[in-house]
Amino acid sequence: MAIYSEHSISIYNSLSSKKELFKPINEGAIGMYVCGPTVYSNVHLGNLRTFMSFDMIFRYFKHLGYKIRYVRNITDAGHLENDADEGEDRIAKKARLEQIEPMEVVQKYTVDFHNILNTFNFLPPSIEPTATGHIIDQIEIIKGILEKGLAYEVNGSVYFDVLKYNESNDYGVLSGRNIEDLIHNTRTLEGQTDKKNPQDFALWKKAEPNHIMRWPSPWGLGFPGWHLECTAMSTKYLGEKFDIHGGGMDLKFPHHECEIAQAKAWHNCSPVNYWMHANMLTLNGQKMAKSTGNNILPDEILSGNTKQLSKGFSPSVARFFMMQAHYRSILDFSNDALVASEKGFLKLMDALKTLKNLEASTAPSDFNVSKWKQGCYAAMNDDFNTPILIAELFNAVKYINQIKDGTNSIDSESLITIRETMQAFVFDILGLQEVSAVGSHDEKLSETIALLISLRNQARTQKNFALSDQIRDQLVEIGIHLKDGKDGTTFSLD
């Protein structure tokens, strides 16, 4: 059942640098495009955070009942080193180094990308187009921009004329960069470029003899510029103007700025209403990046096979760790942070197990379940504020444990509400998985603690209270708390 009409969502729009009330172009329907990976190496944890943020947003829109078309591309050509217009294609370079075909590189790392996302419980996008599958579309866009006089051809390459475009438009509208400052801060190297101006960017590049990936065009053999593919694919599947365009903060300039310029030059309208940017995951205080080697691979999180970690962690613990920070905040990765997140995650899972077995009563309660539920939605409606949502979930965890301990109660209607709401936000929206599904707190742990409880009970029966207390106290030291009740002894984890 669609409930989106009951919720007003505010989204931080990078275009205006403020939160705005979200109003889709077509009521009940959303078009969202997110820049996907360049598949020349394994996806790293920093990449994963960006895609996870938009997976969470996708999940929330679906939960509210929107009909959403989510397009996330695969860049399999045209992305040169250092995000520039000169240099070697990243995929072609990898193919040369590994002595395989470029499309073998693409296939290898696309499969890896999908496997990692499946491991971390991502929902697949509605459409996942590739740059090489849309060469004709890109050529047609270039023709249209050339006809309008906003691009020029030189020696088989086509460049976008930024200064010409800026005469009647604002190049820098997204990033806040001033064209005069860009000109002033650019050093021109005579004879080393075909561009009229250093700020211009490639729409089509002539393929040099050693460039493997090439296609025929009206300007000769070549390949499309990196910025063009997203304009071609987003507008093909979402229309000339669509609701949301997302990506990492590092793509705001020049990539997304160039996308706006291309689309406006081609269609005479701004292509996107809401630009959303996810912030970085840092390691040692520095941005994670494949190109610099300062990164951790998702597989290393699972195995613990890295000097950064003391052990491996489950996919849901890593996901929970990332959801504890707002998607627009920088999040620094550390072993201590993951250990703390694991404790919180296990506490949440234990509460959910307890919730399944709770019984309703008619006794009064001081916890307002309806108000709590509203607080969960309020957090997500405020620019998808997952840290506030998680704080609300732990308010419910505290309440659940109070009911279990007999210090609070819940009526039947509230019990149904809290079960349904926890299910929706923990699993459907945050995308976490139950403990049994991810193998963190499994039967072996429960059986081991049950054995210790049995030994403690034997010690108490034999009046060996020193041993009984020792078992209890040493379990507390490692974060396992025993609670004696009329129905026996239970345990909880920090």
Short mmCIF file of C-alpha atoms in Angstrom, two decimals:
data_model
loop_
_atom_site.label_atom_id
_atom_site.label_comp_id
_atom_site.label_asym_id
_atom_site.label_seq_id
_atom_site.Cartn_x
_atom_site.Cartn_y
_atom_site.Cartn_z
CA MET A 1 0.00 0.00 0.00
CA ALA A 2 1.38 3.41 -1.01
CA ILE A 3 1.91 5.72 1.95
CA TYR A 4 4.06 8.40 0.27
CA SER A 5 1.24 10.94 0.44
CA GLU A 6 1.48 10.82 4.25
CA HIS A 7 5.16 11.82 4.27
CA SER A 8 6.89 15.05 3.28
CA ILE A 9 10.55 14.39 2.50
CA SER A 10 13.25 17.05 2.62
CA ILE A 11 16.33 16.42 0.47
CA TYR A 12 19.58 18.34 0.58
CA ASN A 13 19.97 19.58 -2.98
CA SER A 14 23.59 20.24 -3.98
CA LEU A 15 22.28 22.58 -6.67
CA SER A 16 20.88 25.03 -4.10
CA SER A 17 23.09 23.97 -1.15
CA LYS A 18 20.06 23.61 1.10
CA LYS A 19 17.31 21.17 2.04
CA GLU A 20 14.27 21.32 -0.20
CA LEU A 21 10.86 19.71 -0.04
CA PHE A 22 10.90 16.78 -2.46
CA LYS A 23 8.26 16.96 -5.18
CA PRO A 24 8.61 14.39 -7.95
CA ILE A 25 7.89 15.48 -11.51
CA ASN A 26 5.16 12.85 -11.80
CA GLU A 27 3.12 12.13 -8.67
CA GLY A 28 3.83 8.70 -7.25
CA ALA A 29 6.76 8.06 -9.58
CA ILE A 30 10.49 8.80 -9.25
CA GLY A 31 13.35 8.70 -11.73
CA MET A 32 16.77 8.34 -10.06
CA TYR A 33 20.18 8.04 -11.74
CA VAL A 34 23.39 7.20 -9.86
CA CYS A 35 26.88 7.15 -11.37
CA GLY A 36 28.15 3.59 -11.20
CA PRO A 37 31.67 2.14 -11.13
CA THR A 38 34.45 2.24 -13.70
CA VAL A 39 35.14 -1.48 -13.87
CA TYR A 40 38.93 -1.68 -14.10
CA SER A 41 39.58 -3.04 -10.57
CA ASN A 42 37.84 -4.43 -7.51
CA VAL A 43 35.30 -2.11 -5.90
CA HIS A 44 36.68 -0.72 -2.62
CA LEU A 45 34.88 0.10 0.60
CA GLY A 46 34.68 3.82 -0.21
CA ASN A 47 32.84 3.04 -3.46
CA LEU A 48 30.62 0.67 -1.55
CA ARG A 49 29.54 3.37 0.89
CA THR A 50 28.29 5.62 -1.91
CA PHE A 51 26.29 2.85 -3.54
CA MET A 52 24.99 1.71 -0.14
CA SER A 53 23.70 5.21 0.61
CA PHE A 54 21.64 5.23 -2.58
CA ASP A 55 20.52 1.65 -1.99
CA MET A 56 19.09 2.84 1.33
CA ILE A 57 17.38 5.79 -0.39
CA PHE A 58 16.01 3.47 -3.10
CA ARG A 59 14.69 1.13 -0.40
CA TYR A 60 12.95 3.96 1.47
CA PHE A 61 11.21 5.25 -1.64
CA LYS A 62 10.03 1.71 -2.41
CA HIS A 63 8.81 1.33 1.18
CA LEU A 64 6.72 4.48 0.81
CA GLY A 65 5.09 2.98 -2.26
CA TYR A 66 6.65 5.10 -4.99
CA LYS A 67 7.06 3.59 -8.44
CA ILE A 68 10.77 4.23 -8.85
CA ARG A 69 13.03 3.65 -11.81
CA TYR A 70 16.58 3.47 -10.50
CA VAL A 71 19.30 3.62 -13.16
CA ARG A 72 22.92 2.94 -12.19
CA ASN A 73 25.43 2.71 -15.02
CA ILE A 74 28.58 0.71 -15.66
CA THR A 75 31.49 2.72 -17.11
CA ASP A 76 33.29 0.31 -19.41
CA ALA A 77 35.04 2.79 -21.73
CA GLY A 78 36.19 6.40 -21.99
CA HIS A 79 37.34 7.03 -18.40
CA LEU A 80 40.92 8.22 -18.74
CA GLU A 81 43.49 8.34 -15.96
CA ASN A 82 43.17 11.19 -13.42
CA ASP A 83 39.64 11.94 -14.72
CA ALA A 84 41.28 14.00 -17.49
CA ASP A 85 40.95 14.35 -21.27
CA GLU A 86 44.47 13.09 -21.88
CA GLY A 87 46.19 9.86 -20.94
CA GLU A 88 45.40 6.18 -21.14
CA ASP A 89 41.96 4.61 -20.74
CA ARG A 90 41.85 2.96 -17.30
CA ILE A 91 40.34 -0.25 -18.63
CA ALA A 92 42.68 -0.42 -21.64
CA LYS A 93 45.67 0.11 -19.34
CA LYS A 94 44.55 -2.76 -17.10
CA ALA A 95 44.08 -4.96 -20.16
CA ARG A 96 47.59 -4.14 -21.36
CA LEU A 97 49.11 -4.87 -17.94
CA GLU A 98 47.28 -8.18 -17.58
CA GLN A 99 47.66 -9.02 -21.30
CA ILE A 100 43.96 -9.69 -21.81
CA GLU A 101 41.17 -8.10 -23.85
CA PRO A 102 39.59 -4.91 -22.43
CA MET A 103 36.19 -6.61 -22.33
CA GLU A 104 37.72 -9.39 -20.21
CA VAL A 105 38.70 -6.70 -17.71
CA VAL A 106 35.18 -5.30 -17.85
CA GLN A 107 33.58 -8.73 -17.36
CA LYS A 108 35.91 -9.71 -14.51
CA TYR A 109 35.33 -6.58 -12.44
CA THR A 110 31.64 -6.22 -13.29
CA VAL A 111 31.09 -9.73 -11.92
CA ASP A 112 33.11 -8.81 -8.83
CA PHE A 113 31.04 -5.64 -8.37
CA HIS A 114 27.77 -7.57 -8.53
CA ASN A 115 29.04 -10.30 -6.19
CA ILE A 116 30.11 -7.74 -3.59
CA LEU A 117 26.79 -5.90 -3.77
CA ASN A 118 24.90 -9.18 -3.39
CA THR A 119 27.04 -10.07 -0.37
CA PHE A 120 26.15 -6.75 1.27
CA ASN A 121 22.44 -7.24 0.51
CA PHE A 122 21.92 -4.54 -2.13
CA LEU A 123 18.78 -4.40 -4.20
CA PRO A 124 19.54 -4.42 -7.95
CA PRO A 125 18.77 -1.21 -9.87
CA SER A 126 15.90 -1.12 -12.33
CA ILE A 127 18.32 -0.66 -15.24
CA GLU A 128 22.11 -1.03 -15.37
CA PRO A 129 23.25 0.31 -18.75
CA THR A 130 26.83 0.34 -20.04
CA ALA A 131 28.74 3.10 -21.81
CA THR A 132 29.73 0.82 -24.70
CA GLY A 133 26.07 -0.12 -25.21
CA HIS A 134 25.21 3.52 -25.89
CA ILE A 135 27.89 4.74 -28.31
CA ILE A 136 25.31 5.65 -30.97
CA ASP A 137 23.29 7.67 -28.44
CA GLN A 138 26.43 9.58 -27.44
CA ILE A 139 27.34 10.34 -31.05
CA GLU A 140 23.85 11.74 -31.66
CA ILE A 141 24.18 14.05 -28.65
CA ILE A 142 27.53 15.32 -29.93
CA LYS A 143 25.98 16.06 -33.33
CA GLY A 144 23.23 18.09 -31.63
CA ILE A 145 25.68 20.12 -29.53
CA LEU A 146 27.87 20.78 -32.58
CA GLU A 147 24.84 22.03 -34.54
CA LYS A 148 24.14 24.55 -31.77
CA GLY A 149 27.68 25.88 -31.96
CA LEU A 150 28.58 24.84 -28.42
CA ALA A 151 31.25 22.33 -29.43
CA TYR A 152 34.02 22.16 -32.03
CA GLU A 153 35.98 19.46 -33.86
CA VAL A 154 39.77 19.47 -34.05
CA ASN A 155 41.86 16.68 -35.62
CA GLY A 156 39.23 13.99 -35.05
CA SER A 157 38.35 15.03 -31.48
CA VAL A 158 35.29 17.03 -30.40
CA TYR A 159 35.41 19.41 -27.42
CA PHE A 160 32.68 21.22 -25.52
CA ASP A 161 33.17 25.00 -25.70
CA VAL A 162 32.82 26.03 -22.06
CA LEU A 163 33.36 29.77 -22.62
CA LYS A 164 30.80 29.87 -25.44
CA TYR A 165 28.31 27.97 -23.27
CA ASN A 166 28.95 30.30 -20.34
CA GLU A 167 27.91 33.35 -22.39
CA SER A 168 24.26 32.37 -21.91
CA ASN A 169 24.50 29.78 -19.12
CA ASP A 170 26.26 29.31 -15.81
CA TYR A 171 29.11 26.81 -15.93
CA GLY A 172 29.72 26.24 -12.23
CA VAL A 173 26.08 26.32 -11.12
CA LEU A 174 26.46 23.02 -9.24
CA SER A 175 29.97 23.25 -7.84
CA GLY A 176 29.90 26.99 -7.13
CA ARG A 177 33.05 27.52 -9.19
CA ASN A 178 33.46 30.77 -11.05
CA ILE A 179 34.55 30.57 -14.68
CA GLU A 180 36.87 33.56 -14.28
CA ASP A 181 38.63 31.82 -11.38
CA LEU A 182 38.93 28.64 -13.43
CA ILE A 183 40.55 30.60 -16.25
CA HIS A 184 42.88 32.47 -13.89
CA ASN A 185 44.03 29.29 -12.15
CA THR A 186 44.71 27.32 -15.34
CA ARG A 187 48.17 27.23 -16.90
CA THR A 188 48.08 26.99 -20.70
CA LEU A 189 50.71 24.78 -22.31
CA GLU A 190 51.08 25.90 -25.90
CA GLY A 191 51.17 23.17 -28.51
CA GLN A 192 50.21 20.36 -26.12
CA THR A 193 46.45 20.40 -26.65
CA ASP A 194 43.85 20.84 -29.38
CA LYS A 195 41.48 22.68 -27.04
CA LYS A 196 40.59 26.32 -27.63
CA ASN A 197 40.56 26.81 -23.86
CA PRO A 198 41.90 24.64 -21.03
CA GLN A 199 38.43 24.54 -19.42
CA ASP A 200 36.90 22.79 -22.44
CA PHE A 201 36.27 19.06 -22.09
CA ALA A 202 36.16 16.18 -24.53
CA LEU A 203 32.91 14.89 -25.98
CA TRP A 204 34.77 12.59 -28.39
CA LYS A 205 38.44 11.69 -28.48
CA LYS A 206 40.40 10.59 -31.51
CA ALA A 207 41.86 7.13 -30.93
CA GLU A 208 45.61 7.02 -31.25
CA PRO A 209 47.09 3.95 -33.02
CA ASN A 210 47.79 2.19 -29.70
CA HIS A 211 44.30 2.83 -28.26
CA ILE A 212 42.48 -0.51 -28.27
CA MET A 213 38.93 0.65 -27.54
CA ARG A 214 37.65 2.58 -30.56
CA TRP A 215 34.45 3.11 -32.54
CA PRO A 216 33.65 4.71 -35.93
CA SER A 217 32.11 8.18 -35.86
CA PRO A 218 31.55 11.12 -38.23
CA TRP A 219 34.90 12.47 -36.92
CA GLY A 220 36.88 9.27 -37.38
CA LEU A 221 37.78 6.36 -35.12
CA GLY A 222 37.64 7.30 -31.46
CA PHE A 223 35.82 6.93 -28.17
CA PRO A 224 33.39 9.06 -26.14
CA GLY A 225 34.40 11.41 -23.35
CA TRP A 226 33.74 10.17 -19.84
CA HIS A 227 31.17 12.86 -18.95
CA LEU A 228 28.98 12.17 -21.98
CA GLU A 229 27.91 8.61 -21.17
CA CYS A 230 25.87 9.60 -18.11
CA THR A 231 24.01 12.30 -20.04
CA ALA A 232 23.18 9.78 -22.74
CA MET A 233 22.02 7.00 -20.43
CA SER A 234 20.19 9.09 -17.83
CA THR A 235 18.12 10.99 -20.37
CA LYS A 236 17.44 7.89 -22.48
CA TYR A 237 15.85 6.01 -19.59
CA LEU A 238 14.54 8.83 -17.41
CA GLY A 239 13.75 11.62 -19.87
CA GLU A 240 15.17 15.07 -20.64
CA LYS A 241 14.34 16.13 -17.08
CA PHE A 242 14.21 13.74 -14.14
CA ASP A 243 14.00 13.82 -10.36
CA ILE A 244 17.27 12.74 -8.72
CA HIS A 245 20.89 12.37 -9.82
CA GLY A 246 23.28 10.90 -7.27
CA GLY A 247 26.93 10.04 -6.89
CA GLY A 248 30.00 10.52 -4.76
CA MET A 249 31.01 13.98 -3.56
CA ASP A 250 34.15 13.75 -5.72
CA LEU A 251 32.01 13.68 -8.88
CA LYS A 252 30.41 17.09 -8.31
CA PHE A 253 33.21 18.74 -10.29
CA PRO A 254 33.98 18.30 -13.07
CA HIS A 255 31.83 15.25 -13.91
CA HIS A 256 28.39 16.40 -12.80
CA GLU A 257 29.06 20.01 -13.75
CA CYS A 258 29.86 18.81 -17.27
CA GLU A 259 26.72 16.66 -17.33
CA ILE A 260 24.58 19.73 -16.63
CA ALA A 261 26.34 21.74 -19.35
CA GLN A 262 25.97 18.97 -21.95
CA ALA A 263 22.29 18.38 -21.20
CA LYS A 264 21.42 22.10 -21.25
CA ALA A 265 23.32 22.55 -24.49
CA TRP A 266 21.46 19.62 -26.01
CA HIS A 267 17.93 20.04 -24.61
CA ASN A 268 17.87 23.68 -23.47
CA CYS A 269 16.81 22.67 -19.96
CA SER A 270 18.48 21.70 -16.70
CA PRO A 271 18.33 17.88 -16.60
CA VAL A 272 17.86 17.20 -12.86
CA ASN A 273 15.75 18.69 -10.07
CA TYR A 274 17.68 17.26 -7.10
CA TRP A 275 21.42 16.59 -7.11
CA MET A 276 22.51 14.36 -4.21
CA HIS A 277 26.10 13.65 -3.19
CA ALA A 278 27.32 11.04 -0.71
CA ASN A 279 30.42 11.88 1.25
CA MET A 280 33.68 9.99 1.59
CA LEU A 281 34.74 7.03 3.65
CA THR A 282 38.24 7.85 4.83
CA LEU A 283 41.09 5.62 5.93
CA ASN A 284 43.82 7.10 8.11
CA GLY A 285 42.13 10.46 7.58
CA GLN A 286 42.61 10.26 3.81
CA LYS A 287 40.09 9.60 1.05
CA MET A 288 39.84 5.98 -0.02
CA ALA A 289 40.81 5.69 -3.69
CA LYS A 290 41.76 2.84 -5.98
CA SER A 291 44.17 5.09 -7.85
CA THR A 292 46.26 5.88 -4.72
CA GLY A 293 46.12 2.47 -3.05
CA ASN A 294 44.69 3.97 0.15
CA ASN A 295 41.73 1.63 0.34
CA ILE A 296 40.29 -1.52 1.87
CA LEU A 297 38.43 -4.11 -0.18
CA PRO A 298 35.06 -5.40 1.06
CA ASP A 299 36.39 -8.97 1.08
CA GLU A 300 39.06 -7.87 3.57
CA ILE A 301 36.32 -6.68 5.94
CA LEU A 302 34.78 -10.14 5.86
CA SER A 303 38.01 -12.09 6.25
CA GLY A 304 39.89 -9.68 8.52
CA ASN A 305 42.89 -10.28 6.26
CA THR A 306 44.29 -6.77 6.56
CA LYS A 307 46.55 -5.00 9.04
CA GLN A 308 43.75 -2.50 9.65
CA LEU A 309 41.50 -5.06 11.40
CA SER A 310 41.79 -7.38 14.38
CA LYS A 311 39.28 -9.85 12.89
CA GLY A 312 36.65 -10.24 10.20
CA PHE A 313 33.16 -8.73 10.37
CA SER A 314 29.88 -9.74 8.79
CA PRO A 315 28.41 -7.79 5.86
CA SER A 316 25.55 -6.54 8.05
CA VAL A 317 27.95 -5.21 10.68
CA ALA A 318 29.77 -3.25 7.97
CA ARG A 319 26.44 -2.02 6.65
CA PHE A 320 25.30 -1.03 10.13
CA PHE A 321 28.60 0.82 10.63
CA MET A 322 27.99 2.88 7.50
CA MET A 323 24.34 3.57 8.31
CA GLN A 324 25.39 5.04 11.68
CA ALA A 325 26.70 8.10 9.83
CA HIS A 326 24.63 10.43 7.67
CA TYR A 327 25.27 9.90 3.97
CA ARG A 328 26.54 13.50 3.62
CA SER A 329 29.02 13.14 6.50
CA ILE A 330 32.62 11.99 6.21
CA LEU A 331 33.00 8.61 7.92
CA ASP A 332 36.43 7.45 9.08
CA PHE A 333 37.10 3.74 9.01
CA SER A 334 38.78 2.04 11.96
CA ASN A 335 38.88 -1.30 13.73
CA ASP A 336 37.54 0.25 16.95
CA ALA A 337 34.57 1.73 15.09
CA LEU A 338 33.69 -1.63 13.57
CA VAL A 339 34.00 -3.42 16.92
CA ALA A 340 31.63 -0.87 18.48
CA SER A 341 29.23 -1.24 15.56
CA GLU A 342 29.25 -5.01 15.94
CA LYS A 343 28.24 -4.71 19.60
CA GLY A 344 25.40 -2.38 18.66
CA PHE A 345 24.30 -4.59 15.80
CA LEU A 346 24.20 -7.73 17.95
CA LYS A 347 22.26 -5.88 20.64
CA LEU A 348 19.72 -4.86 17.99
CA MET A 349 19.45 -8.43 16.68
CA ASP A 350 19.00 -9.83 20.20
CA ALA A 351 16.17 -7.37 20.83
CA LEU A 352 14.46 -8.43 17.60
CA LYS A 353 14.66 -12.07 18.69
CA THR A 354 13.17 -11.11 22.04
CA LEU A 355 10.44 -9.12 20.30
CA LYS A 356 9.20 -12.23 18.49
CA ASN A 357 8.45 -13.92 21.81
CA LEU A 358 6.96 -11.02 23.76
CA GLU A 359 3.38 -11.27 24.96
CA ALA A 360 0.91 -8.41 25.22
CA SER A 361 -0.69 -7.37 28.49
CA THR A 362 -3.21 -4.84 29.76
CA ALA A 363 -0.81 -3.26 32.26
CA PRO A 364 0.01 0.43 31.71
CA SER A 365 3.16 1.45 29.79
CA ASP A 366 5.19 4.67 29.73
CA PHE A 367 6.42 4.13 26.14
CA ASN A 368 4.34 5.66 23.33
CA VAL A 369 4.76 3.27 20.40
CA SER A 370 2.78 5.46 17.99
CA LYS A 371 4.95 8.51 18.74
CA TRP A 372 8.09 6.37 18.43
CA LYS A 373 6.99 5.17 14.99
CA GLN A 374 6.43 8.77 13.90
CA GLY A 375 9.97 9.55 15.07
CA CYS A 376 11.39 6.80 12.84
CA TYR A 377 9.67 8.24 9.78
CA ALA A 378 10.59 11.80 10.77
CA ALA A 379 14.27 10.81 10.78
CA MET A 380 14.13 9.32 7.28
CA ASN A 381 11.99 12.17 5.96
CA ASP A 382 14.70 14.59 7.08
CA ASP A 383 17.17 13.94 4.26
CA PHE A 384 17.38 10.20 5.06
CA ASN A 385 18.91 10.71 8.50
CA THR A 386 19.90 7.14 9.36
CA PRO A 387 21.85 8.02 12.57
CA ILE A 388 18.69 9.53 14.08
CA LEU A 389 16.67 6.55 12.85
CA ILE A 390 19.11 4.15 14.55
CA ALA A 391 18.85 6.15 17.77
CA GLU A 392 15.07 5.71 17.58
CA LEU A 393 15.50 1.97 16.98
CA PHE A 394 17.60 1.71 20.15
CA ASN A 395 14.91 3.51 22.10
CA ALA A 396 12.72 0.59 21.08
CA VAL A 397 15.48 -1.89 22.03
CA LYS A 398 15.54 -0.45 25.55
CA TYR A 399 11.75 -0.74 25.75
CA ILE A 400 11.76 -4.34 24.45
CA ASN A 401 14.31 -5.35 27.09
CA GLN A 402 12.23 -3.65 29.80
CA ILE A 403 9.20 -5.70 28.75
CA LYS A 404 11.33 -8.85 28.80
CA ASP A 405 12.57 -8.00 32.33
CA GLY A 406 9.04 -7.31 33.54
CA THR A 407 9.65 -3.62 34.25
CA ASN A 408 7.38 -2.42 31.44
CA SER A 409 4.50 -3.73 29.38
CA ILE A 410 2.87 -3.50 25.96
CA ASP A 411 -0.68 -3.87 24.69
CA SER A 412 -1.57 -6.08 21.71
CA GLU A 413 -2.03 -3.25 19.19
CA SER A 414 1.28 -1.64 20.12
CA LEU A 415 3.03 -5.02 19.93
CA ILE A 416 1.86 -5.48 16.34
CA THR A 417 2.95 -1.92 15.47
CA ILE A 418 6.43 -2.23 16.96
CA ARG A 419 7.02 -5.60 15.27
CA GLU A 420 5.94 -4.31 11.86
CA THR A 421 7.89 -1.05 12.23
CA MET A 422 11.12 -2.72 13.38
CA GLN A 423 10.86 -5.19 10.50
CA ALA A 424 10.38 -2.38 7.99
CA PHE A 425 13.18 -0.10 9.16
CA VAL A 426 15.81 -2.67 10.19
CA PHE A 427 15.48 -5.10 7.30
CA ASP A 428 13.55 -3.46 4.44
CA ILE A 429 15.04 0.05 4.64
CA LEU A 430 18.45 -0.22 6.30
CA GLY A 431 18.97 -3.52 4.51
CA LEU A 432 20.37 -5.41 7.51
CA GLN A 433 20.07 -9.18 7.73
CA GLU A 434 19.18 -11.37 10.67
CA VAL A 435 22.04 -12.85 12.69
CA SER A 436 21.33 -16.37 11.49
CA ALA A 437 21.58 -15.16 7.91
CA VAL A 438 24.95 -13.48 8.33
CA GLY A 439 26.51 -15.89 10.82
CA SER A 440 27.72 -13.42 13.46
CA HIS A 441 25.85 -14.63 16.56
CA ASP A 442 25.09 -18.20 15.64
CA GLU A 443 23.97 -21.34 17.39
CA LYS A 444 27.49 -22.25 18.49
CA LEU A 445 27.75 -19.08 20.58
CA SER A 446 24.37 -19.71 22.16
CA GLU A 447 25.28 -23.34 22.89
CA THR A 448 28.62 -22.29 24.43
CA ILE A 449 26.96 -19.77 26.75
CA ALA A 450 24.26 -22.32 27.63
CA LEU A 451 27.03 -24.71 28.66
CA LEU A 452 28.60 -22.05 30.90
CA ILE A 453 25.21 -21.27 32.43
CA SER A 454 24.78 -24.99 33.18
CA LEU A 455 28.21 -25.17 34.85
CA ARG A 456 27.37 -22.05 36.88
CA ASN A 457 24.08 -23.58 37.99
CA GLN A 458 25.91 -26.74 39.09
CA ALA A 459 28.36 -24.62 41.09
CA ARG A 460 25.49 -22.81 42.80
CA THR A 461 23.76 -26.09 43.62
CA GLN A 462 27.02 -27.30 45.20
CA LYS A 463 27.25 -23.95 47.05
CA ASN A 464 30.48 -23.16 45.20
CA PHE A 465 29.57 -19.48 44.96
CA ALA A 466 33.14 -18.40 44.25
CA LEU A 467 33.13 -20.39 40.97
CA SER A 468 29.58 -19.27 40.18
CA ASP A 469 30.52 -15.61 40.57
CA GLN A 470 33.75 -16.12 38.62
CA ILE A 471 31.85 -17.48 35.61
CA ARG A 472 29.38 -14.59 35.75
CA ASP A 473 32.05 -11.90 36.20
CA GLN A 474 34.35 -13.21 33.45
CA LEU A 475 31.44 -13.30 31.02
CA VAL A 476 30.68 -9.67 31.89
CA GLU A 477 34.29 -8.76 31.07
CA ILE A 478 33.79 -9.97 27.49
CA GLY A 479 30.40 -8.29 27.12
CA ILE A 480 28.06 -11.17 27.99
CA HIS A 481 25.58 -10.47 30.79
CA LEU A 482 23.62 -13.18 32.60
CA LYS A 483 20.23 -12.46 34.12
CA ASP A 484 18.63 -14.84 36.58
CA GLY A 485 14.84 -15.01 36.51
CA LYS A 486 11.99 -17.22 37.59
CA ASP A 487 12.13 -19.06 34.25
CA GLY A 488 15.89 -19.64 34.41
CA THR A 489 18.99 -17.72 33.34
CA THR A 490 19.13 -15.73 30.11
CA PHE A 491 21.94 -13.72 28.56
CA SER A 492 22.44 -10.54 26.56
CA LEU A 493 25.35 -9.06 24.65
CA ASP A 494 26.78 -5.54 24.90
#
